Each structure stands twice: as C-alpha cells, then as structure tokens.
GROMACS .gro file of N, CA, C and O in nm:
model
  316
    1UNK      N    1  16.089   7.308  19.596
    1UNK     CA    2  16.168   7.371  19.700
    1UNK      C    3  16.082   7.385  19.825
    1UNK      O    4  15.960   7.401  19.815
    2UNK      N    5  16.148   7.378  19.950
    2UNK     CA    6  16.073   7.404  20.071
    2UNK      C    7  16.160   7.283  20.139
    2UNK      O    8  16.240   7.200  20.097
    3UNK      N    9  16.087   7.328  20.297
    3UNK     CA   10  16.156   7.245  20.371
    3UNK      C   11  16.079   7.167  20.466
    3UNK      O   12  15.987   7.238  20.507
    4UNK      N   13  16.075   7.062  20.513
    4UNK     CA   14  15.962   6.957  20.576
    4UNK      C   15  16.015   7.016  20.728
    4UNK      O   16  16.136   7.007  20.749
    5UNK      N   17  15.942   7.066  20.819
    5UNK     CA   18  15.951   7.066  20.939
    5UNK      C   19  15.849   6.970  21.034
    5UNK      O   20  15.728   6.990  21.035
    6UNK      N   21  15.909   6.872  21.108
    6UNK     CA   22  15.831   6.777  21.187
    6UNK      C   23  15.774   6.858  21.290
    6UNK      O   24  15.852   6.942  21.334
    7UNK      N   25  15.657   6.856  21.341
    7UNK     CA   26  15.591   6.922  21.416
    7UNK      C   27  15.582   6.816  21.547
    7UNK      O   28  15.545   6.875  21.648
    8UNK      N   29  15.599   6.721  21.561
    8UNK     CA   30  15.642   6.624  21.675
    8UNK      C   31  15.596   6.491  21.646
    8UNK      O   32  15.588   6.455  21.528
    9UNK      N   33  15.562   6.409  21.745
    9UNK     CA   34  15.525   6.287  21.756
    9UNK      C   35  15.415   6.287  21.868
    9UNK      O   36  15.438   6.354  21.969
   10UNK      N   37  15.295   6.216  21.857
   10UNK     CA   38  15.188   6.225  21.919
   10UNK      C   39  15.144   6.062  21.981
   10UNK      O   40  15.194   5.960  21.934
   11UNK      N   41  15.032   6.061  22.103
   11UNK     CA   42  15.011   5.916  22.059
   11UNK      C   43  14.924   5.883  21.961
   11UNK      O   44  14.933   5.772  21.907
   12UNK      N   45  14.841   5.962  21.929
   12UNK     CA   46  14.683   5.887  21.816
   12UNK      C   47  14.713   5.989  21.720
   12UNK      O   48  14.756   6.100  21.750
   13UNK      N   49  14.686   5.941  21.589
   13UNK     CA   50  14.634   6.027  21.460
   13UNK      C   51  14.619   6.123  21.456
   13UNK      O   52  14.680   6.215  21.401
   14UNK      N   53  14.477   6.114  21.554
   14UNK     CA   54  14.436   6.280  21.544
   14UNK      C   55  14.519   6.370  21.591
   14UNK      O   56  14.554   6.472  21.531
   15UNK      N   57  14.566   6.321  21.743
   15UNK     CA   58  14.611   6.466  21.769
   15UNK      C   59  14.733   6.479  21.641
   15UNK      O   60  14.710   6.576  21.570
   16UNK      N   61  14.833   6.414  21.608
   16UNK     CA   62  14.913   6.423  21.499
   16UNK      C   63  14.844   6.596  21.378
   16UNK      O   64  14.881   6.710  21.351
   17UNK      N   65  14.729   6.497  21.345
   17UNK     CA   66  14.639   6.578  21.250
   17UNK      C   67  14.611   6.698  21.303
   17UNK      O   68  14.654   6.803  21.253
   18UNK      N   69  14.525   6.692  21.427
   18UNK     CA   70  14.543   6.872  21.503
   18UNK      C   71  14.647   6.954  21.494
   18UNK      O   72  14.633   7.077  21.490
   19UNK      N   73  14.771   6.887  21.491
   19UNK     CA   74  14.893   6.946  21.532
   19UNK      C   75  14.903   7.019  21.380
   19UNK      O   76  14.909   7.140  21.357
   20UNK      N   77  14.904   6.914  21.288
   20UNK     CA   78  14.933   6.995  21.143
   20UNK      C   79  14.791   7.126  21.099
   20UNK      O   80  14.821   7.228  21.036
   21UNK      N   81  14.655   7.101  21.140
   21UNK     CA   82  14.591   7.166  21.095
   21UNK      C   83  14.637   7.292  21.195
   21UNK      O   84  14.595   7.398  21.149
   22UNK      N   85  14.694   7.305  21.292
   22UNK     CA   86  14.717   7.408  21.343
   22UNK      C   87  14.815   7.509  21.297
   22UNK      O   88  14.810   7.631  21.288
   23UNK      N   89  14.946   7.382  21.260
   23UNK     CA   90  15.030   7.445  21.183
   23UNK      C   91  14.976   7.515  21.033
   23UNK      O   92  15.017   7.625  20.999
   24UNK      N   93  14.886   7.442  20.957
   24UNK     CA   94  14.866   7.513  20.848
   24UNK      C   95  14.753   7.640  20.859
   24UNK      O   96  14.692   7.662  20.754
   25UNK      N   97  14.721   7.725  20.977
   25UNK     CA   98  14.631   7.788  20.992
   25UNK      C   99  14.493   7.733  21.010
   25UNK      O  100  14.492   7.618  21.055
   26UNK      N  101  14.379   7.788  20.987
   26UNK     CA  102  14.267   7.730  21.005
   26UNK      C  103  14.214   7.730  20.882
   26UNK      O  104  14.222   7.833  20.815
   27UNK      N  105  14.166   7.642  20.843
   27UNK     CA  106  14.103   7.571  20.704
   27UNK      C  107  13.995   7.668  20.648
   27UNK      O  108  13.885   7.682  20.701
   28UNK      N  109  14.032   7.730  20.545
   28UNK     CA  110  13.914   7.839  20.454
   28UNK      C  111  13.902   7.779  20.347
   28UNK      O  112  13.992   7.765  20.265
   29UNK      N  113  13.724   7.711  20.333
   29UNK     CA  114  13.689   7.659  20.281
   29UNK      C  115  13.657   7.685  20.174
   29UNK      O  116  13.556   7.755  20.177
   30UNK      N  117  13.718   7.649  19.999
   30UNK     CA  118  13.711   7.669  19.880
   30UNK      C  119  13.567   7.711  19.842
   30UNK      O  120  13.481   7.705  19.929
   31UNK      N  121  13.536   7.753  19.719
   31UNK     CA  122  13.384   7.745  19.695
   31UNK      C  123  13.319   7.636  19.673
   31UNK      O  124  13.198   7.616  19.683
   32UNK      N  125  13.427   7.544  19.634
   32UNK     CA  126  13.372   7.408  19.605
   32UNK      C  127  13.426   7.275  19.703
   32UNK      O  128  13.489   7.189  19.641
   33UNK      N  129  13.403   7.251  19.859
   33UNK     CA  130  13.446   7.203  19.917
   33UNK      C  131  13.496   7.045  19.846
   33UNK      O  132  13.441   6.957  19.780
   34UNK      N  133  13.601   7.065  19.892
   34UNK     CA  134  13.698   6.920  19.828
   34UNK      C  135  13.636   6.815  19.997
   34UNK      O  136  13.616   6.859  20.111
   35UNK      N  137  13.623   6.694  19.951
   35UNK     CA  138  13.591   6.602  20.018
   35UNK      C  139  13.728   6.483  20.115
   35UNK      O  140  13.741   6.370  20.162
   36UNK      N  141  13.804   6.619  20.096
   36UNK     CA  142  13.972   6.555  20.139
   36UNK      C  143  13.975   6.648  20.256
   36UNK      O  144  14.068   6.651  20.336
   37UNK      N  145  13.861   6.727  20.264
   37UNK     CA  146  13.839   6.847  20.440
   37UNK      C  147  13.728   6.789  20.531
   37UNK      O  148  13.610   6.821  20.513
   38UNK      N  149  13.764   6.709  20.621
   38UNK     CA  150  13.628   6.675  20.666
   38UNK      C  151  13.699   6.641  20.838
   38UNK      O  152  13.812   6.655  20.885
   39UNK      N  153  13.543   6.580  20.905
   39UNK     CA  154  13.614   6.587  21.062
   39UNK      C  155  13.647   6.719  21.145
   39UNK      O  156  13.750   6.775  21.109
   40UNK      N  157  13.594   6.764  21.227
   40UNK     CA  158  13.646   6.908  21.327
   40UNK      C  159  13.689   6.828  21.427
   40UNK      O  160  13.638   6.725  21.472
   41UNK      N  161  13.811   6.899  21.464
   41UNK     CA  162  13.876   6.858  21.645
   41UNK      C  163  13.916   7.002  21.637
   41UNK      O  164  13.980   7.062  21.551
   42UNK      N  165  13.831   7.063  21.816
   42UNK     CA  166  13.902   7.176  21.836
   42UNK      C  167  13.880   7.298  21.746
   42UNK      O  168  13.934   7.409  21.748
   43UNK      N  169  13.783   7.244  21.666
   43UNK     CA  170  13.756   7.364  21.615
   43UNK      C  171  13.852   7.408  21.511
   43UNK      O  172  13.887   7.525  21.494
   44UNK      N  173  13.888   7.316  21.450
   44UNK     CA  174  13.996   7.287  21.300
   44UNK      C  175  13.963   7.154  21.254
   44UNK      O  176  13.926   7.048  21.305
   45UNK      N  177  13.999   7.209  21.104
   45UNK     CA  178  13.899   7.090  21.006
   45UNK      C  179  13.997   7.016  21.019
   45UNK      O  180  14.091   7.088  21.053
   46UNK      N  181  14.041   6.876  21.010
   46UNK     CA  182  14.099   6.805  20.972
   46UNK      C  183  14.147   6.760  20.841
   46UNK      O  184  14.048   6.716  20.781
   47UNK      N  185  14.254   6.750  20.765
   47UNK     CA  186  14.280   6.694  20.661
   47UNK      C  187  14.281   6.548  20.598
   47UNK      O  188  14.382   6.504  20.543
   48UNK      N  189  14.177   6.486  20.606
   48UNK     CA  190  14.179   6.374  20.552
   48UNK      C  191  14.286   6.306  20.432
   48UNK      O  192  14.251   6.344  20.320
   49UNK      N  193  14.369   6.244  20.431
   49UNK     CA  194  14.375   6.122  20.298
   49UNK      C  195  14.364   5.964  20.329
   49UNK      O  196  14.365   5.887  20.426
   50UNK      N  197  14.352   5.962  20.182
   50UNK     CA  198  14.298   5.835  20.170
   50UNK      C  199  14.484   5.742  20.111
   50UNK      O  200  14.512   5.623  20.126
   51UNK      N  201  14.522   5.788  20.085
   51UNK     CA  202  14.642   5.804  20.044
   51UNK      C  203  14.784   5.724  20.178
   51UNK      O  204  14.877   5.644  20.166
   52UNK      N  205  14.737   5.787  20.270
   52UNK     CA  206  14.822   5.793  20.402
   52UNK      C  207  14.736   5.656  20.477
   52UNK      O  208  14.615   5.632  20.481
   53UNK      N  209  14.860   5.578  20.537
   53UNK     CA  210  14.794   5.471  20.593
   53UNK      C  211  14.696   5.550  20.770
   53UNK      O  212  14.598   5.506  20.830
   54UNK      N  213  14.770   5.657  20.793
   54UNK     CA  214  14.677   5.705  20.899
   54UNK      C  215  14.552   5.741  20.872
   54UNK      O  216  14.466   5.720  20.958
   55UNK      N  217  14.510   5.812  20.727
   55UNK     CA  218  14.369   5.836  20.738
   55UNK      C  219  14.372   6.031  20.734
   55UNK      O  220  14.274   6.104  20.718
   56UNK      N  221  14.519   6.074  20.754
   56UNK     CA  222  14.535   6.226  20.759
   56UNK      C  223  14.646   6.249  20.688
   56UNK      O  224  14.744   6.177  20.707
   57UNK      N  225  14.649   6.352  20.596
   57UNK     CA  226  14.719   6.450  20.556
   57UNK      C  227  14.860   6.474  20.626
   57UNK      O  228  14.853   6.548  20.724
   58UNK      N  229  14.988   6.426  20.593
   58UNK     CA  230  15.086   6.477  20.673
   58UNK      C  231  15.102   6.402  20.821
   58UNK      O  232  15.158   6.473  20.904
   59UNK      N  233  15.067   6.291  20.861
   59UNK     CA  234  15.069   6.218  20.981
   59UNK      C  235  15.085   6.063  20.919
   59UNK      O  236  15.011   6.004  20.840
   60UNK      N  237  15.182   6.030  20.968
   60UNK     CA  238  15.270   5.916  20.946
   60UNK      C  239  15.257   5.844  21.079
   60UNK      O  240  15.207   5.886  21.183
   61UNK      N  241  15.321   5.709  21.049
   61UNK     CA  242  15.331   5.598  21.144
   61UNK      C  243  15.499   5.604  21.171
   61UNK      O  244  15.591   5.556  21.106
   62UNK      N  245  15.498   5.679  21.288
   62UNK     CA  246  15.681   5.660  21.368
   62UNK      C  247  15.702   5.553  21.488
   62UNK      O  248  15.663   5.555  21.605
   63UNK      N  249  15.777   5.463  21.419
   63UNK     CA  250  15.812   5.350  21.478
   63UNK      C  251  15.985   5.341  21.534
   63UNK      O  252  16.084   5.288  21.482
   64UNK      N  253  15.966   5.423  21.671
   64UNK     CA  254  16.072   5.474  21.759
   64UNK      C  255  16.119   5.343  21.878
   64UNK      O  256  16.068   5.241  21.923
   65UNK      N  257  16.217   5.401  21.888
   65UNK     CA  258  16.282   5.228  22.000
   65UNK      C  259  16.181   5.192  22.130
   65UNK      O  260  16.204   5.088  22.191
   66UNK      N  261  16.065   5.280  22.175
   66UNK     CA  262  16.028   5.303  22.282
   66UNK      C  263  15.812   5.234  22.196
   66UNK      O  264  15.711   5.221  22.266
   67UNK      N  265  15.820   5.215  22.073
   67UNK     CA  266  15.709   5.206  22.035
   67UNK      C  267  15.682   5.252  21.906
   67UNK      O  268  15.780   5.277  21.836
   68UNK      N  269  15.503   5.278  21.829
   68UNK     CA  270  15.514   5.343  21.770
   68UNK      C  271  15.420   5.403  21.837
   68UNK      O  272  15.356   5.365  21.935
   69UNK      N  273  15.414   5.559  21.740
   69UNK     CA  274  15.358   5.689  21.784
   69UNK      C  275  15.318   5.740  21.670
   69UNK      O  276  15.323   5.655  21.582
   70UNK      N  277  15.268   5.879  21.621
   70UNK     CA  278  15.253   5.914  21.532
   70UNK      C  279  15.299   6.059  21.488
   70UNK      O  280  15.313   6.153  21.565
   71UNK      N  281  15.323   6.061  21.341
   71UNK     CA  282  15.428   6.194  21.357
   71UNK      C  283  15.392   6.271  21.261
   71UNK      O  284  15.389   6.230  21.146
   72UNK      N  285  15.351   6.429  21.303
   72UNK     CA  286  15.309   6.553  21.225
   72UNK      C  287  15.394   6.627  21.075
   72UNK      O  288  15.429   6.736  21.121
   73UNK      N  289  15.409   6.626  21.031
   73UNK     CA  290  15.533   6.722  20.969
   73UNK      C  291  15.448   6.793  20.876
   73UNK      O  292  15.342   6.747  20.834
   74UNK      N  293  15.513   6.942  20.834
   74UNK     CA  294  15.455   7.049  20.745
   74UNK      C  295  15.538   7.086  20.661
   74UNK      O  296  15.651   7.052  20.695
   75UNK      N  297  15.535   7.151  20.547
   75UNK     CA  298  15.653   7.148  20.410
   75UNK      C  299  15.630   7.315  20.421
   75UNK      O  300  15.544   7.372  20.354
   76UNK      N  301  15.707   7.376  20.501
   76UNK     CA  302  15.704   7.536  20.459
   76UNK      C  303  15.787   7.575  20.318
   76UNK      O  304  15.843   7.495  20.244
   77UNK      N  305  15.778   7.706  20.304
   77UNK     CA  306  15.866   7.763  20.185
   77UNK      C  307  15.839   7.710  20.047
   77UNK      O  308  15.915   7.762  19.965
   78UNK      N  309  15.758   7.625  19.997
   78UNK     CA  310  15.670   7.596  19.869
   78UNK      C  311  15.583   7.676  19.833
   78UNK      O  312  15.480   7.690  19.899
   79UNK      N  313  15.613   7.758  19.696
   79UNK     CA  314  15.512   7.867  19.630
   79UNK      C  315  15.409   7.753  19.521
   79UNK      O  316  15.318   7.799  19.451
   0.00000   0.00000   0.00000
C-alpha cells in the first residue's frame, strides 16, 4: 500500500536524485553503512542503484514529446 508521488522531471540524474533525497529527508546513516548511500550533492547523500538504468534510487529515464529528461518519484504511505 502507498502511493507513488512524482516529484518532477529534471534535466540530469542528479538533480532528479537531489530532488528525491530531499523528499526522503536527510539520510541517517545505519550502523552499518549500506554501500547503496554514497555521493553528497548539497549536502544530501545520494541514493545510489545499481538496479536503475540512471545510477539512482527512484530516478527514471522520461521520454516526453519535447525530449528526454529525468524523473523523481517517492512512494509515501508504506509502513
């Protein structure tokens, strides 16, 4: 359960990735840092995957009539 809210469309990755690490608060680092937290912009960790053809967590490739761009989204309301 939860609901995916797009946080916008960006031109590069990162900012995409800023946009979500902002949305998810600021990154408090486990005792055992997972190697899927790495990269600072701005003074927020970045979410790495390896998984995602971008290289981040939640930032996709949006391929809009005008180009492509890149696009944020966050899954609120998941316990």
């Amino acid at each position: 359960d939860g609901r995916t809210v797009s946080l916008g469309t960006f031109d590069t990755a990162v900012e995409a990735a800023v946009a979500y690490a902002r949305a998810v608060g600021e990154y408090q680092p486990p005792a055992h840092p997972s190697p899927a937290v790495a990269a600072e912009a701005e003074g927020l960790r970045l979410h790495l995957s390896s998984s995602s053809a971008t290289g981040y967590k939640a930032v996709s490739i949006w391929r809009g009539v005008y180009g492509s761009r890149f696009r944020a989204q966050h899954t609120v309301g998941r316990e």
